[in-house]
Coordinates of C-alpha atoms in Angstrom, one line a residue:
M1 CA 0.1 0.0 0.0
A2 CA 1.2 3.5 -0.4
F3 CA 1.9 5.8 2.6
P4 CA -0.1 9.0 3.5
T5 CA 1.9 11.9 2.5
S6 CA 1.0 13.3 6.1
M7 CA 0.3 11.8 9.4
T8 CA -0.1 13.3 13.1
V9 CA 2.2 12.8 16.0
S10 CA 0.9 12.1 19.2
V11 CA 2.9 12.4 22.9
S12 CA 0.5 11.8 25.9
K13 CA 0.7 10.7 29.6
G14 CA -0.8 7.3 30.1
N15 CA -4.1 6.8 32.4
K16 CA -3.9 6.0 35.7
G17 CA -6.2 3.5 35.3
E18 CA -4.2 1.7 32.7
G19 CA -0.6 0.5 32.0
S20 CA 0.1 -2.1 34.7
L21 CA 3.2 -3.9 33.7
A22 CA 1.4 -7.2 32.8
H23 CA -0.6 -5.4 30.8
T24 CA 2.2 -3.3 28.8
H25 CA 4.9 -6.0 28.7
R26 CA 2.3 -8.6 28.1
K27 CA 4.3 -10.5 25.3
E28 CA 7.3 -11.5 27.9
V29 CA 4.7 -12.0 30.7
L30 CA 2.6 -14.2 28.7
K31 CA 5.5 -16.6 27.9
K32 CA 5.5 -17.4 31.7
M33 CA 2.2 -18.3 32.2
S34 CA 0.5 -21.3 31.9
K35 CA -2.5 -21.9 28.9
E36 CA -5.1 -21.5 31.5
K37 CA -3.6 -18.4 33.1
Q38 CA -3.1 -16.8 29.7
E39 CA -6.6 -17.9 28.4
A40 CA -7.8 -15.7 31.9
F41 CA -5.5 -12.9 31.1
L42 CA -6.9 -12.5 27.6
S43 CA -10.4 -12.9 28.2
K44 CA -10.8 -10.1 31.0
K45 CA -12.9 -7.1 29.7
E46 CA -10.2 -4.4 29.6
H47 CA -8.4 -6.9 27.1
T48 CA -10.9 -7.6 24.2
H49 CA -9.6 -5.2 22.2
I50 CA -6.3 -7.2 21.8
K51 CA -5.8 -9.4 18.8
R52 CA -4.2 -12.9 20.1
E53 CA -2.9 -13.8 16.7
Y54 CA -0.5 -10.6 16.8
I55 CA 0.9 -10.3 20.2
D56 CA 4.0 -12.0 18.9
L57 CA 4.7 -8.5 16.8
N58 CA 5.0 -6.6 20.1
E59 CA 8.5 -5.4 21.2
D60 CA 9.2 -5.2 25.1
A61 CA 12.0 -4.3 26.6
S62 CA 13.1 -3.0 30.3
Q63 CA 15.3 -2.4 32.8
N64 CA 15.3 -3.2 36.6
I65 CA 14.5 0.3 38.4
M66 CA 17.1 -0.4 41.0
D67 CA 20.2 -0.2 38.7
L68 CA 19.2 3.8 38.6
F69 CA 18.8 3.8 42.0
N70 CA 22.1 2.0 42.7
S71 CA 23.8 4.6 40.4
P72 CA 27.3 6.1 41.8
A73 CA 25.7 9.6 41.6
M74 CA 22.5 8.5 43.5
E75 CA 25.1 6.7 46.3
K76 CA 27.1 9.9 46.4
S77 CA 24.2 12.2 46.9
L78 CA 22.4 9.8 49.9
I79 CA 25.8 9.3 51.6
E80 CA 26.3 13.3 51.5
Y81 CA 22.7 13.7 52.8
N82 CA 23.3 11.2 55.9
Q83 CA 26.3 12.9 56.9
G84 CA 24.1 16.2 57.3
K85 CA 21.2 14.1 59.5
R86 CA 21.2 12.5 62.9
K87 CA 20.7 8.9 62.5
S88 CA 16.9 8.7 63.0
R89 CA 16.6 10.7 60.1
Q90 CA 18.9 9.0 57.6
I91 CA 18.4 6.7 54.4
G92 CA 18.7 3.1 55.4
K93 CA 19.6 4.4 59.1
D94 CA 23.2 3.1 59.3
E95 CA 22.0 -0.3 58.0
A96 CA 22.2 0.2 54.2
L97 CA 25.4 -0.2 52.4
T98 CA 26.5 1.0 49.0
C99 CA 26.8 -1.4 46.4
E100 CA 30.4 -1.4 46.7
E101 CA 30.8 -2.0 50.1
K102 CA 28.0 -4.8 49.9
K103 CA 29.8 -6.2 47.0
K104 CA 33.3 -6.5 49.0
Q105 CA 31.3 -7.7 52.1
L106 CA 29.6 -10.8 50.2
Q107 CA 33.0 -11.5 48.3
A108 CA 35.0 -11.7 51.8
V109 CA 32.4 -14.1 53.4
E110 CA 32.7 -16.3 50.1
N111 CA 36.8 -16.2 50.2
V112 CA 36.5 -17.4 54.2
Q113 CA 33.9 -20.2 53.3
S114 CA 36.3 -21.3 50.6
F115 CA 39.4 -21.3 52.8
L116 CA 37.5 -23.4 55.3
R117 CA 36.3 -25.7 52.9
L118 CA 40.0 -26.5 51.5
P119 CA 42.2 -29.0 53.2
K120 CA 45.1 -27.4 55.6
K121 CA 47.6 -28.3 52.9
D122 CA 45.8 -26.1 50.4
Q123 CA 44.9 -23.4 52.5
Q124 CA 48.3 -21.1 52.4
A125 CA 48.3 -21.3 48.8
F126 CA 44.8 -19.7 48.6
L127 CA 45.7 -17.4 51.2
D128 CA 48.9 -16.2 48.9
N129 CA 46.5 -15.5 45.6
L130 CA 44.4 -13.1 47.6
S131 CA 45.6 -9.4 47.3
K132 CA 46.6 -7.8 51.0
E133 CA 43.0 -5.8 50.8
D134 CA 40.9 -9.2 50.2
K135 CA 43.1 -10.5 53.2
D136 CA 42.1 -8.1 55.7
A137 CA 38.7 -8.4 54.2
C138 CA 38.8 -12.2 54.9
F139 CA 40.1 -11.3 58.3
V140 CA 37.2 -9.2 59.7
A141 CA 34.6 -11.2 57.9
Y142 CA 36.2 -14.2 59.7
Q143 CA 36.4 -11.9 63.3
T144 CA 32.6 -10.2 62.4
Y145 CA 30.8 -13.3 61.3
G146 CA 32.4 -16.7 63.1
S147 CA 34.7 -19.3 62.0
S148 CA 31.9 -22.2 61.3
L149 CA 30.6 -22.7 58.0
R150 CA 27.0 -22.4 59.3
D151 CA 27.9 -19.0 60.5
L152 CA 28.9 -17.7 57.5
Q153 CA 26.2 -19.0 55.5
K154 CA 23.6 -16.9 57.5
A155 CA 26.2 -13.8 57.3
H156 CA 25.9 -14.6 53.6
T157 CA 22.3 -14.7 53.6
K158 CA 21.9 -11.8 55.8
L159 CA 24.0 -9.6 53.4
E160 CA 22.4 -10.6 50.8
H161 CA 19.3 -9.3 51.7
T162 CA 20.7 -6.4 53.2
D163 CA 19.3 -3.1 51.3
T164 CA 21.9 -0.9 49.5
L165 CA 21.7 2.7 49.8
G166 CA 19.4 3.0 46.5
E167 CA 16.8 0.1 47.8
A168 CA 16.3 2.1 51.1
Y169 CA 15.9 5.2 49.2
Y170 CA 13.5 3.4 46.6
K171 CA 11.3 1.9 49.7
K172 CA 10.8 5.2 51.4
L173 CA 10.0 7.0 48.0
E174 CA 7.2 4.0 47.8
K175 CA 6.1 4.6 51.1
Q176 CA 5.8 7.8 50.6
K177 CA 4.2 7.7 47.4
G178 CA 1.7 5.0 48.6
K179 CA -1.7 5.4 46.5
K180 CA -0.9 8.7 44.9
G181 CA 1.1 7.5 42.1
K182 CA 3.7 5.6 41.0
L183 CA 7.9 6.1 40.9
Y184 CA 7.9 6.0 36.8
S185 CA 5.6 8.1 34.6
E186 CA 4.0 6.2 31.5
F187 CA 3.5 7.9 28.3
V188 CA 1.9 7.0 24.9
I189 CA 3.5 7.6 21.6
Q190 CA 1.9 7.2 18.5
I191 CA 2.1 8.5 14.7
G192 CA -0.8 8.6 12.6
N193 CA -4.7 7.4 13.6
A194 CA -6.6 4.4 12.9
A195 CA -7.5 5.7 9.2
D196 CA -3.6 5.2 8.3
Y197 CA -3.5 1.6 9.3
N198 CA -7.0 -0.1 8.4
K199 CA -9.5 -0.2 5.6
I200 CA -12.5 2.0 6.9
S201 CA -15.9 2.2 5.8
D202 CA -17.8 5.2 5.0
T203 CA -19.2 5.3 8.4
G204 CA -15.6 5.5 10.0
E205 CA -16.0 1.8 11.4
I206 CA -12.8 -0.4 10.6
L207 CA -13.4 -3.3 8.3
E208 CA -10.0 -4.9 8.1
S209 CA -6.3 -3.8 9.0
Y210 CA -3.6 -3.9 6.3
D211 CA -1.0 -6.7 7.0
R212 CA 0.8 -6.5 9.9
R213 CA 3.3 -8.9 9.0
D214 CA 4.7 -7.1 5.9
P215 CA 8.3 -5.6 6.3
Q216 CA 7.6 -2.9 3.7
G217 CA 3.9 -2.2 5.4
V218 CA 2.6 0.8 7.5
W219 CA 2.7 -1.4 10.5
Q220 CA 6.0 -2.5 10.7
Q221 CA 7.7 0.6 9.2
A222 CA 5.8 2.5 12.1
K223 CA 7.6 0.2 14.4
Q224 CA 11.1 1.4 12.9
V225 CA 9.9 5.1 13.4
Y226 CA 9.4 4.5 17.4
R227 CA 13.0 2.8 17.5
D228 CA 14.3 5.5 16.0
Y229 CA 13.0 7.9 18.2
L230 CA 14.4 5.7 21.1
K231 CA 17.9 6.3 19.7
N232 CA 18.0 10.2 20.4
F233 CA 15.7 10.3 23.6
N234 CA 18.5 10.1 26.1
K235 CA 20.6 12.9 24.1
R236 CA 17.4 15.0 24.5
N237 CA 16.4 14.1 27.9
K238 CA 19.6 13.9 30.2
A239 CA 17.7 13.4 33.0
L240 CA 15.0 11.2 32.2
A241 CA 16.0 7.5 32.3
I242 CA 14.1 4.9 30.3
Q243 CA 12.7 2.0 32.6
G244 CA 11.2 0.3 29.6
Y245 CA 9.0 0.4 26.9
S246 CA 6.4 -1.7 24.8
I247 CA 5.7 -1.3 21.3
H248 CA 1.7 -2.5 20.5
M249 CA 1.3 -4.1 17.4
D250 CA -1.8 -6.4 18.4
E251 CA -4.6 -3.9 19.0
E252 CA -7.2 -2.3 17.1
G253 CA -6.4 1.2 15.5
A254 CA -2.8 1.9 15.0
P255 CA 0.6 0.8 16.5
H256 CA 1.6 2.9 19.5
M257 CA 4.4 2.6 22.2
H258 CA 4.0 2.8 26.0
L259 CA 7.3 4.1 27.3
D260 CA 8.2 4.2 31.1
L261 CA 10.2 7.1 32.3
V262 CA 12.2 8.0 35.6
G263 CA 12.8 11.4 36.5
I264 CA 16.2 12.0 37.9
G265 CA 17.0 15.9 38.9
F266 CA 18.0 18.1 41.4
R267 CA 15.8 19.0 44.5
N268 CA 15.9 23.1 42.9
K269 CA 18.4 25.6 41.1
S270 CA 20.0 26.7 43.8
Q271 CA 21.1 22.9 44.9
A272 CA 22.0 22.3 41.2
R273 CA 24.5 25.3 41.4
G274 CA 26.3 23.4 44.0
K275 CA 24.9 24.8 47.4
T276 CA 24.3 22.9 50.4
R277 CA 20.8 21.3 50.5
K278 CA 18.3 21.7 53.3
N279 CA 15.4 19.0 52.9
G280 CA 16.8 16.1 50.9
P281 CA 18.9 14.4 48.8
S282 CA 20.6 16.7 46.3
I283 CA 19.3 14.0 43.7
R284 CA 15.4 13.6 43.6
I285 CA 13.3 11.6 41.8
G286 CA 10.3 13.0 40.0
F287 CA 9.3 14.1 36.9
N288 CA 9.4 18.0 37.2
S289 CA 12.3 17.5 39.1
A290 CA 14.0 16.2 36.0
L291 CA 12.1 18.9 33.5
E292 CA 13.7 21.5 35.8
A293 CA 16.9 20.0 35.7
Q294 CA 16.5 19.9 31.6
G295 CA 15.9 23.5 31.6
F296 CA 12.3 23.7 31.4
K297 CA 11.0 26.4 33.7
V298 CA 8.4 24.7 36.3
D299 CA 6.1 26.6 37.9
H300 CA 4.6 24.6 40.7
E301 CA 1.6 26.2 40.9
R302 CA 0.8 25.6 37.3
P303 CA 3.4 22.5 36.4
E304 CA 1.4 21.8 33.3
E305 CA 3.0 24.6 31.3
A306 CA 6.7 23.0 31.7
F307 CA 4.9 19.3 30.7
S308 CA 3.2 21.1 27.3
A309 CA 6.8 22.7 26.5
W310 CA 8.5 19.3 26.9
Q311 CA 5.5 17.6 25.2
A312 CA 5.8 20.0 22.0
Q313 CA 9.8 19.2 22.0
E314 CA 9.2 15.2 22.0
Q315 CA 6.4 15.8 19.2
E316 CA 8.8 17.8 17.0
A317 CA 11.3 14.9 17.4
L318 CA 8.7 12.3 16.7
A319 CA 7.8 14.1 13.7
D320 CA 11.6 14.4 12.4
S321 CA 11.9 10.2 13.1
M322 CA 8.8 9.9 10.9
K323 CA 10.4 11.8 8.3
R324 CA 13.5 10.6 8.2
V325 CA 11.9 7.0 8.3
L326 CA 9.1 7.0 6.4
G327 CA 9.4 10.4 4.2
V328 CA 6.1 11.6 5.7
E329 CA 5.6 14.9 6.9
R330 CA 3.6 15.7 10.1
K331 CA -0.1 16.8 9.6
L332 CA -0.7 19.8 11.8
G333 CA -4.2 20.3 13.3
K334 CA -6.9 17.8 14.4
T335 CA -7.7 14.6 12.0
N336 CA -10.9 14.1 14.2
N337 CA -12.4 15.2 17.1
F338 CA -10.3 13.3 19.8
E339 CA -7.6 15.2 21.9
N340 CA -5.7 11.7 22.2
I341 CA -5.8 7.9 21.9
H342 CA -7.8 7.3 25.2
E343 CA -10.9 9.5 23.8
Y344 CA -10.5 7.6 20.7
K345 CA -10.6 4.2 22.4
E346 CA -13.3 5.2 24.6
Y347 CA -15.3 6.5 21.2
K348 CA -15.0 3.4 19.9
A349 CA -16.1 1.3 22.6
K350 CA -19.6 3.4 22.6
E351 CA -19.6 3.1 19.3
A352 CA -19.5 -0.6 19.4
E353 CA -21.8 -0.8 22.3
E354 CA -24.0 1.7 20.0
R355 CA -24.0 -0.5 17.0
A356 CA -24.6 -3.8 19.4
R357 CA -27.7 -2.0 20.7
L358 CA -29.2 -1.0 17.0
A359 CA -28.6 -4.7 15.8
E360 CA -30.4 -6.0 18.5
L361 CA -33.5 -3.5 17.8
E362 CA -33.3 -4.5 14.1
K363 CA -33.5 -8.2 15.3
K364 CA -36.5 -7.4 17.5
K365 CA -38.2 -5.8 14.6
T366 CA -37.6 -8.5 12.5
E367 CA -39.2 -10.7 14.7
L368 CA -42.5 -8.4 15.3
T369 CA -42.9 -8.4 11.7
N370 CA -42.7 -12.1 11.5
S371 CA -45.3 -12.2 14.3
V372 CA -47.6 -10.0 12.8
K373 CA -47.7 -12.1 9.5
D374 CA -48.0 -15.0 11.8
L375 CA -51.0 -13.7 13.4
E376 CA -53.0 -12.8 10.5
A377 CA -52.6 -16.4 8.6
K378 CA -54.0 -17.6 11.9
Q379 CA -56.8 -15.0 12.0
A380 CA -58.1 -16.0 8.8
E381 CA -58.1 -20.0 9.9
A382 CA -59.9 -18.8 12.7
Q383 CA -62.7 -17.2 11.2
V384 CA -63.4 -20.6 9.2
D385 CA -62.9 -22.4 12.2
L386 CA -65.6 -20.4 13.9
A387 CA -68.0 -21.6 11.4
K388 CA -67.4 -25.0 11.7
A389 CA -67.8 -24.5 15.7
T390 CA -70.9 -22.8 15.6
Q391 CA -72.4 -26.1 14.0
L392 CA -70.5 -28.3 16.5
V393 CA -72.2 -26.3 19.3
E394 CA -75.7 -26.9 18.0
D395 CA -74.6 -30.7 17.9
A396 CA -73.1 -30.4 20.9
N397 CA -76.3 -29.0 22.4
N398 CA -78.5 -31.9 21.5
Y399 CA -76.0 -34.5 22.3
V400 CA -75.7 -32.8 26.1
A401 CA -79.5 -32.8 26.3
S402 CA -79.6 -36.6 25.8
E403 CA -76.6 -37.3 28.1
K404 CA -77.9 -35.4 31.0
A405 CA -80.8 -37.9 31.4
K406 CA -78.2 -40.9 31.0
I407 CA -76.1 -38.7 33.7
A408 CA -79.2 -38.4 36.4
S409 CA -79.5 -42.0 36.3
E410 CA -75.8 -42.8 36.6
R411 CA -75.6 -40.4 39.3
V412 CA -77.3 -42.1 41.7
Q413 CA -75.7 -45.7 40.8
L414 CA -72.2 -43.5 41.4
E415 CA -73.3 -42.1 44.6
D416 CA -73.7 -46.3 45.9
E417 CA -70.5 -47.0 44.3
K418 CA -68.7 -44.1 46.0
K419 CA -70.0 -45.4 49.6
T420 CA -68.8 -48.9 48.7
L421 CA -65.6 -47.4 47.5
K422 CA -65.3 -45.3 50.7
D423 CA -65.8 -48.1 52.9
G424 CA -63.4 -50.3 51.1
Q425 CA -60.8 -47.7 51.4
K426 CA -61.1 -47.4 54.9
A427 CA -60.9 -51.0 55.3
L428 CA -57.8 -51.0 52.9
E429 CA -56.1 -48.0 54.9
H430 CA -56.5 -50.4 58.0
D431 CA -55.0 -53.2 56.6
Q432 CA -52.0 -51.1 55.0
K433 CA -51.4 -49.6 58.5
A434 CA -51.4 -53.1 59.7
F435 CA -48.9 -54.0 56.9
K436 CA -47.1 -51.1 57.6
A437 CA -46.3 -52.2 61.2
K438 CA -45.8 -55.8 60.0
Q439 CA -42.6 -54.5 57.7
D440 CA -41.2 -52.6 60.7
E441 CA -41.2 -55.7 62.8
E442 CA -40.0 -57.7 60.5
G443 CA -37.2 -54.8 59.5
D444 CA -36.2 -55.0 63.3
L445 CA -36.1 -58.5 63.2
D446 CA -33.9 -58.8 60.3
V447 CA -31.8 -55.9 62.0
R448 CA -31.7 -58.3 65.3
I449 CA -31.1 -61.1 63.3
E450 CA -27.8 -59.7 61.5
T451 CA -26.7 -58.4 64.9
K452 CA -26.6 -61.9 66.1
K453 CA -25.4 -63.3 62.6
K454 CA -22.4 -60.8 63.1
A455 CA -21.9 -61.8 66.9
L456 CA -22.0 -65.4 65.8
D457 CA -19.3 -64.5 62.9
D458 CA -17.1 -62.9 65.6
Y459 CA -17.5 -65.4 67.9
K460 CA -16.7 -68.2 65.3
K461 CA -13.6 -66.5 64.2
N462 CA -12.6 -65.7 67.5
E463 CA -13.7 -68.8 69.7
S464 CA -10.4 -70.1 71.2
A465 CA -9.6 -66.7 72.4
Y466 CA -13.4 -66.4 73.7
K467 CA -13.1 -69.8 75.4
K468 CA -9.3 -69.0 76.8
A469 CA -11.0 -65.4 78.3
I470 CA -13.8 -67.0 79.5
R471 CA -11.7 -70.0 81.1
K472 CA -9.3 -67.3 82.6
Q473 CA -12.1 -65.2 83.9
V474 CA -13.8 -68.4 85.2
E475 CA -10.4 -69.2 87.2
K476 CA -9.8 -65.7 88.6
D477 CA -13.4 -65.4 89.8
F478 CA -13.1 -69.0 91.4
E479 CA -9.5 -68.1 92.9
E480 CA -11.1 -64.8 94.3
K481 CA -13.8 -66.3 95.9
V482 CA -12.0 -69.4 97.5
Q483 CA -9.5 -66.6 98.9
A484 CA -12.3 -64.7 100.0
D485 CA -13.6 -67.9 102.0
Q486 CA -10.4 -68.7 103.2
E487 CA -10.0 -65.5 104.7
A488 CA -13.5 -65.4 106.1
Y489 CA -12.8 -69.0 107.6
L490 CA -9.4 -67.8 109.0
N491 CA -10.9 -64.9 110.4
Q492 CA -13.3 -66.9 112.4
V493 CA -10.9 -69.5 113.5
N494 CA -8.5 -66.9 114.6
L495 CA -11.8 -65.2 116.4
E496 CA -12.8 -68.4 118.0
Y497 CA -9.2 -69.4 119.4
R498 CA -8.8 -65.9 120.8
Q499 CA -12.1 -66.2 122.5
R500 CA -11.0 -69.7 123.8
L501 CA -7.6 -68.3 124.9
D502 CA -9.0 -65.4 126.5
R503 CA -11.1 -67.7 128.9
E504 CA -8.1 -70.1 129.0
K505 CA -6.0 -67.2 130.5
E506 CA -8.5 -66.0 132.9
E507 CA -8.9 -69.5 134.3
L508 CA -5.2 -70.0 134.8
V509 CA -5.1 -66.6 136.2
K510 CA -7.7 -67.8 138.7
Q511 CA -6.1 -71.0 139.3
K512 CA -2.8 -69.4 140.1
K513 CA -4.2 -67.2 142.5
A514 CA -6.0 -69.8 144.4
F515 CA -2.3 -71.7 144.4
R516 CA -1.0 -68.8 145.8
D517 CA -3.5 -68.6 148.5
Q518 CA -3.1 -72.1 149.3
I519 CA 0.9 -71.9 149.9
K520 CA -0.1 -68.7 151.8
A521 CA -2.3 -70.8 154.0
F522 CA 0.0 -73.6 154.5
V523 CA 2.8 -71.1 155.4
T524 CA 0.6 -69.8 158.2
T525 CA -0.6 -73.5 158.8
F526 CA 3.2 -74.7 159.2
K527 CA 3.9 -71.7 161.2
R528 CA 1.1 -72.3 163.6
A529 CA 1.8 -76.2 163.7
Y530 CA 5.5 -75.3 164.7
I531 CA 4.5 -72.8 167.2
Q532 CA 2.1 -75.3 168.4
A533 CA 4.3 -77.9 169.0
G534 CA 6.8 -75.2 170.8
V535 CA 3.7 -74.5 173.2
Q536 CA 2.8 -78.3 173.8
S537 CA 6.7 -79.2 174.7
S538 CA 7.3 -76.0 176.8
A539 CA 7.1 -76.3 180.5
D540 CA 4.5 -73.5 180.9
P541 CA 2.1 -73.6 178.2
S542 CA 0.4 -70.2 179.1
V543 CA 3.5 -68.2 178.8
A544 CA 4.6 -70.1 175.6
S545 CA 1.2 -69.2 174.3
E546 CA 1.8 -65.5 174.5
W547 CA 5.4 -66.1 173.2
A548 CA 3.8 -67.8 170.4
E549 CA 1.3 -65.0 169.5
A550 CA 4.6 -62.5 170.0
Y551 CA 6.8 -64.8 167.6
L552 CA 3.6 -64.4 164.9
R553 CA 3.6 -60.7 165.3
S554 CA 7.2 -60.2 165.3
K555 CA 9.3 -58.2 162.7
T556 CA 12.7 -58.7 163.4
P557 CA 15.1 -61.8 163.7
E558 CA 15.8 -60.8 167.2
D559 CA 12.2 -60.8 168.3
R560 CA 12.0 -64.0 166.7
D561 CA 14.9 -65.8 168.7
K562 CA 13.5 -64.3 171.9
A563 CA 9.9 -65.5 171.2
E564 CA 11.5 -69.1 170.2
S565 CA 13.5 -69.3 173.2
H566 CA 10.4 -68.6 175.4
V567 CA 8.4 -71.2 173.4
F568 CA 11.1 -74.0 172.8
G569 CA 13.6 -73.2 175.5
R570 CA 16.9 -72.6 175.0
S571 CA 18.4 -75.8 173.9
P572 CA 18.9 -76.3 169.9
I573 CA 17.9 -79.9 170.3
A574 CA 14.4 -79.1 171.7
R575 CA 13.9 -76.5 169.0
I576 CA 14.7 -79.4 165.9
K577 CA 12.5 -81.5 167.8
A578 CA 9.5 -79.5 167.9
F579 CA 10.4 -78.2 164.3
V580 CA 10.3 -81.9 163.3
K581 CA 7.1 -82.9 165.0
A582 CA 5.3 -79.8 163.1
V583 CA 6.8 -80.7 159.7
K584 CA 5.5 -84.4 160.2
T585 CA 1.8 -83.3 161.4
S586 CA 1.7 -80.7 158.0
L587 CA 3.5 -83.5 155.7
S588 CA 0.1 -84.6 154.5
E589 CA -1.2 -81.0 153.7
V590 CA 2.6 -80.3 151.8
Q591 CA 1.8 -83.6 149.7
E592 CA -1.7 -82.3 148.8
L593 CA -0.1 -78.6 147.8
E594 CA 2.5 -80.5 145.5
D595 CA -0.2 -82.6 143.7
L596 CA -2.4 -79.5 143.0
A597 CA 0.6 -77.8 141.3
D598 CA 1.5 -80.8 139.2
S599 CA -2.3 -80.6 138.1
I600 CA -2.3 -77.1 137.1
D601 CA 1.0 -77.6 135.2
S602 CA 0.0 -80.4 133.2
D603 CA -3.2 -79.0 132.3
F604 CA -1.5 -75.8 131.3
T605 CA 0.9 -78.0 129.0
R606 CA -1.9 -80.0 127.4
E607 CA -4.2 -77.0 126.9
K608 CA -0.9 -75.5 124.7
D609 CA -0.8 -78.7 122.5
R610 CA -4.7 -79.0 122.0
I611 CA -4.1 -74.9 120.8
K612 CA -1.4 -75.6 118.1
K613 CA -3.2 -78.8 116.9
L614 CA -6.1 -76.7 116.4
N615 CA -4.1 -74.1 114.4
S616 CA -2.4 -76.9 112.0
G617 CA -5.7 -78.4 111.7
S618 CA -7.9 -75.3 110.4
E619 CA -5.1 -74.7 107.6
K620 CA -5.3 -78.3 106.2
D621 CA -9.3 -78.3 106.5
E622 CA -8.8 -74.9 104.5
K623 CA -7.0 -76.8 101.7
D624 CA -9.3 -79.7 101.6
S625 CA -12.1 -77.3 101.3
H626 CA -10.6 -75.4 98.6
N627 CA -9.9 -78.5 96.4
K628 CA -13.3 -80.1 97.0
T629 CA -14.9 -76.5 95.6
R630 CA -12.3 -76.5 92.8
A631 CA -13.4 -79.9 91.7
K632 CA -17.0 -79.4 92.2
R633 CA -16.9 -76.2 89.7
A634 CA -14.9 -77.7 87.0
P635 CA -17.8 -79.3 84.9
Q636 CA -19.4 -75.8 85.3
R637 CA -16.2 -74.2 83.9
Q638 CA -16.1 -76.3 80.8
K639 CA -19.4 -76.2 79.8
S640 CA -19.1 -72.3 80.0
A641 CA -16.0 -72.4 77.9
D642 CA -17.6 -74.9 75.1
Y643 CA -21.0 -72.5 74.6
G644 CA -19.2 -69.0 74.3
P645 CA -20.7 -65.9 74.6
E646 CA -24.5 -65.9 74.9
L647 CA -26.2 -64.5 71.4

């Protein structure tokens, strides 16, 4: 096709609502997406103007914005700012590093790690290959971060995530911007309009675009114009850095370019002449600051005037590139009623909606016309049917009259049948209730049978285990019962034994007391017999009797000797004779006392033996009782083990 002799040029700001990085650089973004995510992205309402088959014709380029913030000039500006502020107001607050410092510290940590991983024989050679500066840095890292590889790896990871001065400044600006805007400014660059790149109908509607893949076609040549425009952009705009651009060849209308610019300028003119800054770093990120650094006079109350001047400059540069590449002059004035491409897109969207609405109205009009024709045809058919219906009504009236009589006679019969059916229905409902109750009962019975079957199956599977568990439980219960019976029997025997022993003790105590009383009586009798013998042998019995009483009352040996000499005389032979006589007199009584003592001693010994036999006999009886009870219950245990659990 032949190129137009003249075309318009446009340099305009991008809308705030559009221009996301995913939308602008979609060619590269879509390559990283799965097919499902690509389809979801392109199906969005705001992406319907994109023609998918031409996305590969787009051209994208971008650089990391941190490369701009980590530039030497920016670092120098931030270092100077930090030197004049207290720590709480500094960029990074003493935690951020310069790019060079971060690089050196990372290299030092890596060198120490490499040194520690080497065998000892190779470590000295490794150090010899390092410069003195690197050795000193390694020593500092070794002293600072530790001597273990684990500590050094933690330090390396921390350094990787440590902000540089540029990163700290970028984060601060992002926080200050918030929702107000971006750190970069977006512009849309375009030559020509939709009529220059597409076949247009008389109503202004785009019918078909020219070949977009033709290297000599207007679409591809427009891309060459945009490339030429970018070559000389930084010569004209030294304070505006290109963060990225994207040439879109896949949208309706005309090819255009999105340009993302970062403004890097001085804070004000006085600072640009080298004077000390007061309120911030000497280098400032902002579009107006960049325009001011490039010589445009910026009135902060009316900043649009500086932008308009810069816009006119760029439009002239774009027109020069168009003339140089295509040989096409710039067309002055408006070629349509739109200020920029955004107004044109809004107009085309509304126009598309209006055309869709008109098409819908035309469709409804056609449907209504067809409906009217159908109604007229149906009306003619209805008139013919009306005549036929009139005749049919007359015939029907006659038929109805004859049928009424039949119906009257059949109505009585139907009433009787209805009553019969009603009675039958009641009986049927009663039978249904009984049947349902029977079904419920059978259902419960089936459930119980299934439960019993399941229990029986479980028992059959675990029959031996059940028998063993039951046998073990029966034996345990039996042993517990026998032990309880033994304890009760022993308690009873011990109680009876203690009671009998208490009685025997009381009896023995009584016998001992009686024995003591008998001995005391014997002694008294012996003394009296002894004294009586002396009285009888005395020459003067009356005097001897008095001294005999004195002897019985005497308490000291001297009193007893004196009383004896009066009773028996002073001759020892006379005393002995009297004593022998008294002994013979009481010998029979002494013999009786000895017999009584022997009897008591034998009774005590016999009672002790009987108690021992009683204790040994109770234990034997308990064992015999236990064995008899166990033998008696053995058949019952065997029977319980054979039958298993109750089902």
